[in-house]
Amino acid sequence: MRKVDPCNILLKLNDVEKIYSVAGESVVALKKISLEVSFGEVLAITGPSGSGKSTLLHIMGGLEKPTRGEVKLLGDSISSMSDSNRTRLRRESLGFVYQFHHLLPEFNVLENVLMPLLVAGICSKDEEEKAKELLSKVGLSKRTKHLPSMLSGGERQRVAIARSVVNAPKLVLADEPTGNLDNENANQIFSVLLDQAQENQSALIIVTHDLTIAAGCSKTITLI
Ligand SMILES: Nc1ncnc2c1ncn2[C@@H]1O[C@H](COP(=O)(O)OP(=O)(O)O)[C@@H](O)[C@H]1O
Ligand SMILES: [Mg+2]
C-alpha cells in the first residue's frame, strides 16, 4: 500500500454524471461520481463491462464533457476551460493509454512513443534516448522501426504504455492497459507505470479487471 497525502489534490470530481442521448433515448453512462486523487496516488477503477469506466476516464482527462458536475485538474475546472487550454493541459500534464491503443499506423514504434513530444515541438536527442529506454523497459527495444501493423496486440499495447509516460505527465489515465497481456507481461507493465509515477511524482488511474493489479493500487473504486 502506498502512502498518500490527502492535502495534495491533483484531480477532483464533484457529482459528475454523463448521460448520452441516442435516438431520443437517454443512456446513463455515469451516475454521480465524486472523488479526489492526490499526487502519488494509484487508483484502480473496476466494474463490469458497460458500467462507465472508459467514460469516467475520458471525463477525467477532458476528452469528454460531463453532463453535470465539475472536474478539477491541477486546480483548474476542465469543464469550463476553452478547448485550446484543455488541449494544452492534456498535452503537457496528461498521459493516456486508450483501451484500443490508437497508435498512428503510418509512424514507426519509436515515432509513436515520441508523438506527444513531436506534437508539442519539443523532441531532442535526450527525449529520443528516453523513448528508447522506455521501449526497452516494456521489452520492445528490438521493435523501434516496426510499424504498428507489424506488431501483436500486446506489443501495440506496450507501445501505447511507453507513449503515455514519455512526456513525464502529472497524471496517467490507463484504460485496461494490461487487457491483452499475459500475467508476466501485465505485471512488468504495471511496474513500469508505477516506477514512472514515482519518478514523476505523478498519479496513476488504471481501469483493470486484474485483481493482482488492483491490489497493488492505493485505492480501488468499483462502478456498478
Ligand atoms: N458515445 C456514446 N453514445 C452513447 N452511449 C454510449 C457512448 N459511449 C458509451 N456509451 C454507453 O455508456 C455506457 C458506459 O460505457 P463505457 O464507459 O464504455 O463502459 P465500460 O468502459 O465500463 O465498459 C455503456 O452502456 C455504453 O453503451
Ligand atoms: Mg471500457
Short mmCIF file of N, CA and C and ligand atoms in Angstrom, two decimals, residues 20 22 27 29 48-55, ligand 1:
data_model
loop_
_atom_site.label_atom_id
_atom_site.label_comp_id
_atom_site.label_asym_id
_atom_site.label_seq_id
_atom_site.Cartn_x
_atom_site.Cartn_y
_atom_site.Cartn_z
N TYR A 20 -25.89 10.07 -22.22
CA TYR A 20 -25.88 10.18 -23.67
C TYR A 20 -27.33 10.13 -24.15
N VAL A 22 -29.40 8.87 -27.29
CA VAL A 22 -29.29 8.06 -28.51
C VAL A 22 -30.69 7.81 -29.05
N VAL A 27 -29.23 7.48 -22.23
CA VAL A 27 -28.39 6.38 -21.73
C VAL A 27 -27.53 6.95 -20.60
N ALA A 29 -24.57 6.82 -18.62
CA ALA A 29 -23.28 6.13 -18.66
C ALA A 29 -22.56 6.21 -17.33
N PRO A 48 -18.09 -4.02 -14.08
CA PRO A 48 -18.42 -4.81 -15.26
C PRO A 48 -18.42 -3.98 -16.55
N SER A 49 -18.42 -4.67 -17.67
CA SER A 49 -18.49 -4.01 -18.97
C SER A 49 -19.75 -3.15 -19.04
N GLY A 50 -19.60 -1.93 -19.53
CA GLY A 50 -20.75 -1.03 -19.67
C GLY A 50 -21.04 -0.22 -18.42
N SER A 51 -20.22 -0.37 -17.37
CA SER A 51 -20.52 0.35 -16.11
C SER A 51 -20.01 1.79 -16.14
N GLY A 52 -19.30 2.18 -17.22
CA GLY A 52 -18.91 3.59 -17.35
C GLY A 52 -17.44 3.87 -17.07
N LYS A 53 -16.62 2.83 -17.04
CA LYS A 53 -15.20 3.01 -16.70
C LYS A 53 -14.48 3.89 -17.73
N SER A 54 -14.66 3.55 -19.03
CA SER A 54 -13.98 4.35 -20.07
C SER A 54 -14.54 5.77 -20.09
N THR A 55 -15.86 5.90 -19.93
CA THR A 55 -16.47 7.23 -19.90
C THR A 55 -15.86 8.07 -18.77
N1 LIG B 1 -20.76 7.77 -27.37
C1 LIG B 1 -21.73 7.07 -26.74
N2 LIG B 1 -23.03 7.24 -27.06
C2 LIG B 1 -23.99 6.57 -26.41
N3 LIG B 1 -23.78 5.69 -25.41
C3 LIG B 1 -22.51 5.47 -25.05
C4 LIG B 1 -21.41 6.15 -25.68
N4 LIG B 1 -20.25 5.75 -25.09
C5 LIG B 1 -20.63 4.86 -24.13
N5 LIG B 1 -21.96 4.69 -24.11
C6 LIG B 1 -22.72 3.81 -23.19
O1 LIG B 1 -22.35 4.18 -21.86
C7 LIG B 1 -22.19 3.05 -21.04
C8 LIG B 1 -20.79 3.04 -20.44
O2 LIG B 1 -19.83 2.79 -21.48
P1 LIG B 1 -18.27 2.65 -21.17
O3 LIG B 1 -17.84 3.83 -20.41
O4 LIG B 1 -17.60 2.37 -22.46
O5 LIG B 1 -18.24 1.36 -20.22
P2 LIG B 1 -17.03 0.41 -19.78
O6 LIG B 1 -15.75 1.07 -20.18
O7 LIG B 1 -17.20 0.25 -18.30
O8 LIG B 1 -17.25 -0.89 -20.48
C9 LIG B 1 -22.48 1.83 -21.90
O9 LIG B 1 -23.80 1.42 -21.65
C10 LIG B 1 -22.33 2.35 -23.33
O10 LIG B 1 -23.16 1.66 -24.21
#
